[in-house]
mmCIF file of C-alpha atoms and ligand atoms in Angstrom:
data_model
loop_
_atom_site.group_PDB
_atom_site.id
_atom_site.type_symbol
_atom_site.label_atom_id
_atom_site.label_comp_id
_atom_site.label_asym_id
_atom_site.label_seq_id
_atom_site.Cartn_x
_atom_site.Cartn_y
_atom_site.Cartn_z
ATOM 1 C CA MET A 1 -32.614 -7.895 -50.161
ATOM 2 C CA THR A 2 -32.779 -11.820 -50.286
ATOM 3 C CA SER A 3 -36.087 -14.326 -48.844
ATOM 4 C CA ILE A 4 -34.498 -16.350 -46.324
ATOM 5 C CA ALA A 5 -36.824 -18.423 -44.661
ATOM 6 C CA PHE A 6 -35.474 -19.606 -41.534
ATOM 7 C CA ILE A 7 -36.735 -22.913 -39.544
ATOM 8 C CA GLY A 8 -36.090 -23.774 -36.076
ATOM 9 C CA LEU A 9 -34.568 -21.277 -34.228
ATOM 10 C CA GLY A 10 -33.300 -22.759 -30.813
ATOM 11 C CA HIS A 11 -29.635 -22.039 -29.472
ATOM 12 C CA MET A 12 -28.186 -21.809 -32.691
ATOM 13 C CA GLY A 13 -30.792 -20.810 -35.152
ATOM 14 C CA ALA A 14 -31.926 -17.655 -32.593
ATOM 15 C CA GLY A 15 -28.100 -16.407 -33.682
ATOM 16 C CA MET A 16 -28.101 -17.262 -36.785
ATOM 17 C CA ALA A 17 -30.786 -16.171 -37.937
ATOM 18 C CA ALA A 18 -30.077 -12.406 -36.306
ATOM 19 C CA ASN A 19 -27.061 -11.986 -37.820
ATOM 20 C CA LEU A 20 -28.927 -12.497 -41.340
ATOM 21 C CA ALA A 21 -31.308 -9.896 -40.478
ATOM 22 C CA LYS A 22 -28.559 -8.215 -39.149
ATOM 23 C CA ALA A 23 -26.151 -8.539 -42.481
ATOM 24 C CA GLY A 24 -29.903 -6.562 -44.328
ATOM 25 C CA GLN A 25 -31.643 -9.439 -44.776
ATOM 26 C CA LYS A 26 -35.757 -10.868 -44.987
ATOM 27 C CA VAL A 27 -35.522 -13.321 -42.308
ATOM 28 C CA LEU A 28 -39.539 -15.171 -41.920
ATOM 29 C CA ALA A 29 -38.701 -16.841 -38.916
ATOM 30 C CA PHE A 30 -40.926 -19.918 -38.196
ATOM 31 C CA ASP A 31 -40.752 -22.636 -35.382
ATOM 32 C CA LEU A 32 -42.501 -24.917 -33.352
ATOM 33 C CA SER A 33 -42.180 -22.917 -30.564
ATOM 34 C CA ALA A 34 -43.645 -19.410 -29.869
ATOM 35 C CA ALA A 35 -40.897 -18.555 -27.918
ATOM 36 C CA ALA A 36 -38.230 -19.045 -29.905
ATOM 37 C CA LEU A 37 -39.967 -16.700 -31.976
ATOM 38 C CA ASP A 38 -41.003 -14.331 -30.388
ATOM 39 C CA ARG A 39 -36.606 -14.440 -29.789
ATOM 40 C CA ALA A 40 -35.815 -13.745 -33.230
ATOM 41 C CA VAL A 41 -38.833 -11.145 -34.296
ATOM 42 C CA GLY A 42 -36.794 -9.043 -31.145
ATOM 43 C CA ALA A 43 -33.405 -9.747 -33.283
ATOM 44 C CA GLY A 44 -35.281 -8.136 -36.772
ATOM 45 C CA CYS A 45 -36.752 -11.345 -38.385
ATOM 46 C CA VAL A 46 -40.162 -11.212 -40.036
ATOM 47 C CA ARG A 47 -43.136 -13.793 -38.366
ATOM 48 C CA ALA A 48 -44.838 -16.221 -40.011
ATOM 49 C CA ALA A 49 -47.388 -18.062 -39.287
ATOM 50 C CA SER A 50 -46.027 -21.543 -40.206
ATOM 51 C CA THR A 51 -42.565 -23.237 -42.131
ATOM 52 C CA ALA A 52 -45.302 -23.319 -45.735
ATOM 53 C CA GLU A 53 -45.732 -19.414 -45.241
ATOM 54 C CA ALA A 54 -42.016 -19.041 -44.501
ATOM 55 C CA VAL A 55 -40.716 -21.131 -47.423
ATOM 56 C CA ALA A 56 -43.632 -19.956 -50.082
ATOM 57 C CA ALA A 57 -42.064 -16.335 -49.884
ATOM 58 C CA ALA A 58 -38.374 -17.247 -50.331
ATOM 59 C CA ASP A 59 -35.675 -17.224 -52.406
ATOM 60 C CA VAL A 60 -33.276 -19.613 -50.383
ATOM 61 C CA VAL A 61 -34.557 -22.230 -46.691
ATOM 62 C CA ILE A 62 -32.086 -22.905 -44.925
ATOM 63 C CA THR A 63 -32.891 -25.210 -41.620
ATOM 64 C CA MET A 64 -31.941 -25.810 -37.777
ATOM 65 C CA LEU A 65 -33.010 -28.700 -36.797
ATOM 66 C CA PRO A 66 -32.567 -31.134 -34.258
ATOM 67 C CA ALA A 67 -32.079 -34.382 -35.409
ATOM 68 C CA GLY A 68 -32.722 -36.457 -39.447
ATOM 69 C CA THR A 69 -35.884 -37.509 -38.441
ATOM 70 C CA HIS A 70 -36.993 -33.665 -38.073
ATOM 71 C CA VAL A 71 -35.484 -32.617 -41.222
ATOM 72 C CA ARG A 72 -36.847 -35.285 -43.561
ATOM 73 C CA ALA A 73 -40.681 -34.215 -42.025
ATOM 74 C CA VAL A 74 -40.762 -31.163 -41.950
ATOM 75 C CA TRP A 75 -38.240 -30.205 -46.020
ATOM 76 C CA ALA A 76 -40.937 -33.438 -47.551
ATOM 77 C CA ALA A 77 -44.478 -32.363 -45.637
ATOM 78 C CA GLU A 78 -43.016 -28.677 -45.711
ATOM 79 C CA VAL A 79 -40.567 -26.771 -47.011
ATOM 80 C CA ILE A 80 -40.548 -28.863 -50.779
ATOM 81 C CA PRO A 81 -44.408 -29.126 -50.913
ATOM 82 C CA HIS A 82 -44.632 -24.560 -50.953
ATOM 83 C CA ALA A 83 -40.681 -24.288 -53.120
ATOM 84 C CA LYS A 84 -40.681 -21.323 -56.171
ATOM 85 C CA PRO A 85 -38.758 -23.864 -58.887
ATOM 86 C CA GLY A 86 -35.600 -23.296 -58.029
ATOM 87 C CA CYS A 87 -35.323 -22.043 -54.743
ATOM 88 C CA LEU A 88 -32.180 -22.798 -52.534
ATOM 89 C CA VAL A 89 -32.197 -25.663 -49.608
ATOM 90 C CA VAL A 90 -30.293 -25.632 -46.966
ATOM 91 C CA ASP A 91 -30.198 -27.752 -44.300
ATOM 92 C CA CYS A 92 -27.265 -26.439 -40.738
ATOM 93 C CA SER A 93 -28.571 -29.391 -38.501
ATOM 94 C CA THR A 94 -26.371 -32.060 -37.529
ATOM 95 C CA ILE A 95 -28.190 -35.466 -38.953
ATOM 96 C CA ASP A 96 -27.023 -38.582 -39.972
ATOM 97 C CA VAL A 97 -25.226 -38.757 -44.153
ATOM 98 C CA GLU A 98 -28.146 -40.950 -45.648
ATOM 99 C CA SER A 99 -30.721 -38.258 -44.237
ATOM 100 C CA ALA A 100 -28.882 -35.750 -46.217
ATOM 101 C CA ARG A 101 -28.685 -37.418 -49.262
ATOM 102 C CA PHE A 102 -31.802 -38.741 -49.318
ATOM 103 C CA VAL A 103 -33.309 -35.615 -48.996
ATOM 104 C CA ALA A 104 -31.475 -33.311 -51.050
ATOM 105 C CA ALA A 105 -32.402 -36.158 -53.849
ATOM 106 C CA LEU A 106 -36.468 -35.066 -53.083
ATOM 107 C CA ALA A 107 -35.917 -31.876 -53.228
ATOM 108 C CA THR A 108 -33.800 -31.884 -56.492
ATOM 109 C CA LYS A 109 -36.186 -33.905 -58.549
ATOM 110 C CA ALA A 110 -38.707 -31.648 -57.069
ATOM 111 C CA GLY A 111 -36.455 -28.773 -59.285
ATOM 112 C CA LEU A 112 -35.728 -27.584 -56.687
ATOM 113 C CA ARG A 113 -31.547 -26.579 -55.019
ATOM 114 C CA ALA A 114 -29.671 -28.643 -52.218
ATOM 115 C CA ALA A 115 -27.032 -28.041 -49.941
ATOM 116 C CA ASP A 116 -26.883 -30.023 -46.471
ATOM 117 C CA ALA A 117 -23.878 -26.920 -44.544
ATOM 118 C CA PRO A 118 -23.569 -28.304 -39.383
ATOM 119 C CA VAL A 119 -21.515 -26.639 -38.496
ATOM 120 C CA SER A 120 -19.128 -26.315 -36.181
ATOM 121 C CA GLY A 121 -19.176 -23.989 -33.420
ATOM 122 C CA GLY A 122 -21.357 -23.647 -30.847
ATOM 123 C CA ILE A 123 -23.464 -21.550 -29.349
ATOM 124 C CA MET A 124 -21.063 -18.357 -29.188
ATOM 125 C CA ALA A 125 -20.113 -19.445 -32.505
ATOM 126 C CA ALA A 126 -23.476 -18.996 -33.575
ATOM 127 C CA ASP A 127 -23.983 -15.880 -32.165
ATOM 128 C CA ALA A 128 -20.851 -13.928 -33.149
ATOM 129 C CA GLY A 129 -21.287 -15.093 -37.023
ATOM 130 C CA THR A 130 -17.397 -17.236 -36.343
ATOM 131 C CA LEU A 131 -19.188 -20.920 -38.037
ATOM 132 C CA ALA A 132 -17.219 -23.482 -40.154
ATOM 133 C CA PHE A 133 -19.138 -24.694 -42.502
ATOM 134 C CA MET A 134 -18.493 -27.488 -44.260
ATOM 135 C CA VAL A 135 -20.389 -27.408 -47.607
ATOM 136 C CA GLY A 136 -21.897 -30.917 -49.394
ATOM 137 C CA CYS A 137 -23.607 -29.172 -52.608
ATOM 138 C CA THR A 138 -22.888 -29.190 -56.499
ATOM 139 C CA ASP A 139 -19.734 -28.019 -57.682
ATOM 140 C CA ALA A 140 -22.953 -25.397 -60.115
ATOM 141 C CA ASP A 141 -25.004 -24.552 -56.355
ATOM 142 C CA TYR A 142 -21.576 -23.718 -54.193
ATOM 143 C CA ALA A 143 -21.123 -19.863 -54.457
ATOM 144 C CA ALA A 144 -25.383 -19.422 -54.409
ATOM 145 C CA VAL A 145 -24.623 -22.028 -50.772
ATOM 146 C CA GLU A 146 -20.630 -19.208 -49.811
ATOM 147 C CA ALA A 147 -22.902 -16.218 -50.053
ATOM 148 C CA THR A 148 -25.769 -17.123 -48.305
ATOM 149 C CA LEU A 149 -23.957 -18.727 -45.234
ATOM 150 C CA ALA A 150 -21.533 -15.424 -45.461
ATOM 151 C CA PRO A 151 -23.451 -13.915 -42.928
ATOM 152 C CA MET A 152 -23.140 -16.451 -40.067
ATOM 153 C CA ALA A 153 -19.113 -18.007 -41.068
ATOM 154 C CA ARG A 154 -15.859 -17.929 -40.476
ATOM 155 C CA VAL A 155 -15.178 -20.172 -42.696
ATOM 156 C CA VAL A 156 -17.159 -22.190 -45.186
ATOM 157 C CA ILE A 157 -15.765 -24.782 -46.727
ATOM 158 C CA HIS A 158 -16.926 -27.065 -50.185
ATOM 159 C CA ALA A 159 -16.944 -31.046 -49.177
ATOM 160 C CA GLY A 160 -18.239 -32.035 -51.693
ATOM 161 C CA ALA A 161 -21.957 -33.636 -53.267
ATOM 162 C CA PRO A 162 -24.818 -33.826 -51.442
ATOM 163 C CA GLY A 163 -23.704 -35.880 -47.716
ATOM 164 C CA ALA A 164 -19.800 -34.405 -47.917
ATOM 165 C CA GLY A 165 -20.894 -31.275 -45.677
ATOM 166 C CA GLN A 166 -22.407 -34.691 -42.612
ATOM 167 C CA ALA A 167 -19.645 -37.089 -43.351
ATOM 168 C CA ALA A 168 -17.075 -34.112 -42.827
ATOM 169 C CA LYS A 169 -19.732 -32.992 -39.913
ATOM 170 C CA ILE A 170 -19.426 -36.772 -37.661
ATOM 171 C CA CYS A 171 -15.980 -37.625 -38.824
ATOM 172 C CA ASN A 172 -14.553 -34.279 -37.513
ATOM 173 C CA ASN A 173 -16.187 -35.223 -34.556
ATOM 174 C CA MET A 174 -15.007 -38.382 -34.650
ATOM 175 C CA LEU A 175 -11.428 -37.602 -33.959
ATOM 176 C CA LEU A 176 -12.168 -34.297 -31.381
ATOM 177 C CA GLY A 177 -14.825 -36.901 -28.747
ATOM 178 C CA ILE A 178 -10.860 -39.290 -29.430
ATOM 179 C CA SER A 179 -9.133 -35.960 -28.748
ATOM 180 C CA MET A 180 -10.608 -34.928 -26.028
ATOM 181 C CA ILE A 181 -10.320 -38.767 -23.798
ATOM 182 C CA GLY A 182 -6.725 -39.185 -24.468
ATOM 183 C CA VAL A 183 -5.904 -35.861 -23.448
ATOM 184 C CA CYS A 184 -8.055 -36.166 -20.902
ATOM 185 C CA GLU A 185 -5.945 -39.792 -19.863
ATOM 186 C CA ALA A 186 -2.725 -37.888 -19.991
ATOM 187 C CA PHE A 187 -4.055 -36.082 -17.234
ATOM 188 C CA ALA A 188 -5.517 -38.345 -15.067
ATOM 189 C CA LEU A 189 -2.248 -39.963 -15.785
ATOM 190 C CA ALA A 190 0.374 -36.840 -15.132
ATOM 191 C CA GLU A 191 -1.569 -37.005 -11.611
ATOM 192 C CA LYS A 192 -1.298 -40.405 -11.053
ATOM 193 C CA LEU A 193 2.315 -39.599 -11.035
ATOM 194 C CA GLU A 194 2.207 -36.546 -9.120
ATOM 195 C CA LEU A 195 3.392 -34.282 -12.169
ATOM 196 C CA ASP A 196 2.074 -31.098 -11.968
ATOM 197 C CA PRO A 197 -1.034 -30.566 -14.521
ATOM 198 C CA MET A 198 -0.163 -27.531 -15.236
ATOM 199 C CA ARG A 199 3.777 -28.358 -16.450
ATOM 200 C CA PHE A 200 2.454 -30.781 -17.699
ATOM 201 C CA PHE A 201 0.454 -28.902 -19.824
ATOM 202 C CA ASP A 202 3.344 -26.199 -20.799
ATOM 203 C CA ILE A 203 5.565 -29.782 -22.697
ATOM 204 C CA ALA A 204 2.424 -31.938 -24.311
ATOM 205 C CA SER A 205 1.444 -28.019 -25.855
ATOM 206 C CA LYS A 206 4.853 -27.418 -27.050
ATOM 207 C CA SER A 207 5.713 -31.103 -27.870
ATOM 208 C CA SER A 208 4.298 -33.722 -30.269
ATOM 209 C CA GLY A 209 1.264 -34.548 -27.892
ATOM 210 C CA GLN A 210 -0.520 -30.784 -28.707
ATOM 211 C CA CYS A 211 -3.269 -30.853 -30.644
ATOM 212 C CA TRP A 212 -7.264 -29.119 -30.806
ATOM 213 C CA SER A 213 -8.385 -30.338 -27.040
ATOM 214 C CA LEU A 214 -5.050 -29.672 -25.889
ATOM 215 C CA ASN A 215 -3.845 -26.569 -27.305
ATOM 216 C CA THR A 216 -7.240 -24.100 -27.604
ATOM 217 C CA TYR A 217 -9.564 -26.190 -25.421
ATOM 218 C CA CYS A 218 -7.978 -27.843 -23.471
ATOM 219 C CA PRO A 219 -9.582 -29.459 -20.606
ATOM 220 C CA TRP A 220 -7.832 -28.697 -16.718
ATOM 221 C CA PRO A 221 -8.667 -26.145 -15.545
ATOM 222 C CA GLY A 222 -6.369 -23.505 -15.476
ATOM 223 C CA GLY A 223 -4.387 -24.585 -19.149
ATOM 224 C CA VAL A 224 -6.801 -22.104 -21.535
ATOM 225 C CA GLU A 225 -8.279 -18.760 -20.190
ATOM 226 C CA SER A 226 -11.109 -19.006 -22.789
ATOM 227 C CA ALA A 227 -12.001 -22.919 -21.805
ATOM 228 C CA PRO A 228 -15.307 -24.492 -20.325
ATOM 229 C CA SER A 229 -12.996 -26.481 -17.367
ATOM 230 C CA ASN A 230 -12.346 -22.860 -16.597
ATOM 231 C CA ARG A 231 -16.709 -22.205 -15.364
ATOM 232 C CA ASN A 232 -16.669 -26.141 -13.963
ATOM 233 C CA TYR A 233 -17.573 -26.837 -18.570
ATOM 234 C CA GLU A 234 -20.282 -24.472 -17.934
ATOM 235 C CA GLY A 235 -21.520 -23.672 -21.797
ATOM 236 C CA GLY A 236 -19.965 -24.990 -24.700
ATOM 237 C CA PHE A 237 -19.933 -27.629 -26.189
ATOM 238 C CA LEU A 238 -22.561 -30.490 -24.548
ATOM 239 C CA THR A 239 -21.485 -33.292 -23.534
ATOM 240 C CA ALA A 240 -25.064 -34.736 -25.006
ATOM 241 C CA LEU A 241 -24.332 -33.424 -28.461
ATOM 242 C CA MET A 242 -21.089 -34.773 -28.775
ATOM 243 C CA SER A 243 -22.544 -37.902 -27.420
ATOM 244 C CA LYS A 244 -24.526 -38.018 -30.947
ATOM 245 C CA ASP A 245 -21.904 -37.097 -33.180
ATOM 246 C CA LEU A 246 -20.390 -39.708 -31.713
ATOM 247 C CA LYS A 247 -23.801 -42.239 -32.477
ATOM 248 C CA LEU A 248 -23.862 -40.960 -36.205
ATOM 249 C CA ALA A 249 -20.165 -41.949 -36.564
ATOM 250 C CA GLN A 250 -21.065 -45.560 -35.139
ATOM 251 C CA ASP A 251 -23.378 -45.750 -37.250
ATOM 252 C CA ALA A 252 -22.067 -44.413 -40.823
ATOM 253 C CA ALA A 253 -19.299 -46.282 -40.022
ATOM 254 C CA ALA A 254 -20.899 -49.591 -39.576
ATOM 255 C CA LYS A 255 -23.527 -48.983 -42.685
ATOM 256 C CA SER A 256 -20.429 -47.806 -44.386
ATOM 257 C CA GLY A 257 -18.093 -51.377 -43.047
ATOM 258 C CA ALA A 258 -15.393 -48.531 -41.237
ATOM 259 C CA ALA A 259 -13.182 -49.612 -38.690
ATOM 260 C CA THR A 260 -13.010 -47.458 -35.762
ATOM 261 C CA PRO A 261 -12.901 -49.111 -32.429
ATOM 262 C CA LEU A 262 -10.954 -45.624 -30.783
ATOM 263 C CA GLY A 263 -14.512 -43.957 -32.363
ATOM 264 C CA ALA A 264 -16.644 -46.666 -30.536
ATOM 265 C CA GLN A 265 -14.767 -46.395 -27.809
ATOM 266 C CA ALA A 266 -15.242 -42.775 -27.726
ATOM 267 C CA GLN A 267 -18.976 -43.100 -27.781
ATOM 268 C CA ALA A 268 -19.183 -45.547 -25.659
ATOM 269 C CA LEU A 269 -17.325 -43.397 -23.119
ATOM 270 C CA TYR A 270 -19.385 -40.264 -23.881
ATOM 271 C CA ALA A 271 -22.582 -42.654 -23.648
ATOM 272 C CA LEU A 272 -21.767 -43.201 -20.661
ATOM 273 C CA PHE A 273 -21.021 -39.887 -18.934
ATOM 274 C CA GLU A 274 -24.318 -39.107 -20.425
ATOM 275 C CA ALA A 275 -26.438 -41.888 -18.722
ATOM 276 C CA GLN A 276 -24.668 -40.406 -15.485
ATOM 277 C CA GLY A 277 -26.821 -37.338 -15.896
ATOM 278 C CA TYR A 278 -23.489 -35.250 -17.173
ATOM 279 C CA GLY A 279 -24.635 -34.160 -20.517
ATOM 280 C CA GLN A 280 -25.727 -30.686 -20.137
ATOM 281 C CA LYS A 281 -21.837 -30.130 -18.935
ATOM 282 C CA ASP A 282 -19.071 -29.319 -21.641
ATOM 283 C CA PHE A 283 -17.460 -32.727 -23.981
ATOM 284 C CA SER A 284 -13.689 -31.575 -21.153
ATOM 285 C CA ALA A 285 -15.788 -32.291 -18.650
ATOM 286 C CA ILE A 286 -14.986 -35.979 -19.092
ATOM 287 C CA LEU A 287 -12.358 -35.415 -17.289
ATOM 288 C CA GLN A 288 -13.465 -35.949 -13.837
ATOM 289 C CA LEU A 289 -14.574 -39.361 -15.087
ATOM 290 C CA MET A 290 -10.907 -39.819 -16.450
ATOM 291 C CA ARG A 291 -10.056 -38.947 -12.993
ATOM 292 C CA GLY A 292 -12.867 -40.716 -10.823
ATOM 293 C CA ARG A 293 -13.870 -36.905 -9.568
ATOM 294 C CA MET A 294 -17.773 -36.717 -11.143
ATOM 295 C CA ALA A 295 -18.277 -35.609 -6.794
ATOM 296 C CA ASP A 296 -16.670 -32.377 -8.986
ATOM 297 C CA LEU A 297 -19.373 -32.055 -11.562
HETATM 298 P P1 NAD B 1 -32.139 -26.505 -30.974
HETATM 299 O O1 NAD B 1 -32.715 -28.176 -30.113
HETATM 300 O O2 NAD B 1 -31.463 -25.762 -30.015
HETATM 301 O O3 NAD B 1 -33.411 -26.268 -31.868
HETATM 302 C C1 NAD B 1 -34.160 -27.160 -32.653
HETATM 303 C C2 NAD B 1 -34.990 -25.880 -32.476
HETATM 304 O O4 NAD B 1 -35.566 -26.754 -34.186
HETATM 305 C C3 NAD B 1 -36.207 -25.941 -32.121
HETATM 306 O O5 NAD B 1 -36.111 -24.513 -31.365
HETATM 307 C C4 NAD B 1 -37.483 -26.419 -32.298
HETATM 308 O O6 NAD B 1 -38.226 -26.006 -30.905
HETATM 309 C C5 NAD B 1 -36.988 -26.416 -33.713
HETATM 310 N N1 NAD B 1 -37.815 -27.205 -33.786
HETATM 311 C C6 NAD B 1 -38.345 -28.825 -33.888
HETATM 312 N N2 NAD B 1 -39.296 -29.651 -34.816
HETATM 313 C C7 NAD B 1 -39.650 -27.994 -35.883
HETATM 314 C C8 NAD B 1 -40.053 -27.915 -36.828
HETATM 315 N N3 NAD B 1 -41.178 -29.700 -37.541
HETATM 316 N N4 NAD B 1 -40.664 -26.946 -36.942
HETATM 317 C C9 NAD B 1 -40.295 -25.362 -36.671
HETATM 318 N N5 NAD B 1 -39.943 -26.520 -35.668
HETATM 319 C C10 NAD B 1 -38.314 -26.992 -35.127
HETATM 320 O O7 NAD B 1 -31.256 -27.002 -31.227
HETATM 321 P P2 NAD B 1 -29.670 -26.620 -31.492
HETATM 322 O O8 NAD B 1 -28.927 -26.826 -30.255
HETATM 323 O O9 NAD B 1 -29.710 -25.011 -32.126
HETATM 324 O O10 NAD B 1 -28.866 -27.527 -32.964
HETATM 325 C C11 NAD B 1 -29.187 -27.541 -33.564
HETATM 326 C C12 NAD B 1 -28.086 -28.314 -34.694
HETATM 327 O O11 NAD B 1 -27.267 -28.246 -34.965
HETATM 328 C C13 NAD B 1 -28.922 -30.039 -34.420
HETATM 329 O O12 NAD B 1 -28.380 -30.774 -35.174
HETATM 330 C C14 NAD B 1 -27.171 -29.543 -34.010
HETATM 331 O O13 NAD B 1 -27.356 -31.167 -33.179
HETATM 332 C C15 NAD B 1 -26.437 -28.833 -34.414
HETATM 333 N N6 NAD B 1 -24.990 -28.249 -33.532
HETATM 334 C C16 NAD B 1 -24.800 -28.083 -32.743
HETATM 335 C C17 NAD B 1 -24.443 -27.430 -31.613
HETATM 336 C C18 NAD B 1 -24.119 -26.905 -30.244
HETATM 337 O O14 NAD B 1 -24.161 -26.539 -29.849
HETATM 338 N N7 NAD B 1 -25.566 -26.360 -29.557
HETATM 339 C C19 NAD B 1 -22.808 -27.124 -32.707
HETATM 340 C C20 NAD B 1 -22.718 -27.328 -33.429
HETATM 341 C C21 NAD B 1 -24.369 -28.266 -34.358
#
C-alpha cells in the first residue's frame, strides 16, 4: 500500500482521491474546505490536519488546486519543506507552463521527484476514474507517475519533460475551443440557410467536417444523446474553465512568440460569453451566442 497525500478535494479532486482509496491506497487528504474534507473522509480517505501533516507521512503527493498561484504557494511553503527525501510530487491542476517548470525545479533541487499531470475529462470522468492524464516528467520518473495515476485514469500519456504535460493540455484545449466555435458557427449558418440541423449533423458528422466537438459533443440538442446540449448545457466542461484554459494558451503564445490568431478569437469569444453570465454553463452553450439566442439558456 502506498501512502498518498492528496491536497485539493474540490470538484475534481474529490472523485480522484476516492478512486485512489478504492484502489486500496492510503490517502491522506487535506483541503481548506472542511466540507470537502468531510466528503473525502466519507469516501475512504484519512483526514489530515494540514497539508504539511499529510505530506510528511506520504510516499507520493498529489495536488489538485485551482490555479498556478495556489500550486506555487502550496508546493513552496507546505509540500517541499515537509516531503520525505525522494518523494514523488505530482500536480494535476491546470496551470501555466512557467509555474509548472518553476515548482518542478524547486522540488528537484530539494531532492524530490516532480511531475505535472493535468487532466482531460470533467467531473464525471474524475468520479468514474476515466481521466486522460498528460504527463511532464523525466523518463526515469515516468513509470512511477503512471502507476500512481492508473486508478484514476482511462489513459496516461508521457508528453515529455516537466512542463510538457501543461503544454499539451493548453494546446489541446485551445484546439477544442476553436473547433467548438467552428461547429457552432456551422450550425448557425445551416439554420439561417433553412437546412434542418439534424440533417446537417448527419451529413457533417460523416463528412470532412467531423471532429470531436461535433461527433461526440454535439452542441445542437438531439445530435448526441449524452452531450450537455440535451440537458440545457448543465454540467459538462464549464465555460469558465474553457475561458481559463484559452487565457493560459494566449499567455503562453505571447511569451513564446507563437502566432495563434484563432486561439485569440476563441479566447475573446469565451471571455465575452463568460462575462455575460454563462460561466457555469457547459462550453458548448456558446452555440446560443452564435445563434443570437442567449435568452434560450
Ligand atoms: P475546485 O475549485 O472545485 O477545487 C479546488 C480545491 O482546492 C477546493 O476544494 C479548494 O478548497 C482547494 N484549495 C484551494 N487552495 C488550497 C490550499 N492552499 N490548500 C488546500 N486546499 C486548497 O476546482 P476543480 O474544478 O476541482 O479543478 C481543479 C483543477 O483541475 C483546476 O486547475 C482546473 O482548471 C482543473 N480542471 C478542472 C476540470 C473540471 O471540469 N472541473 C476539468 C479539467 C481540469
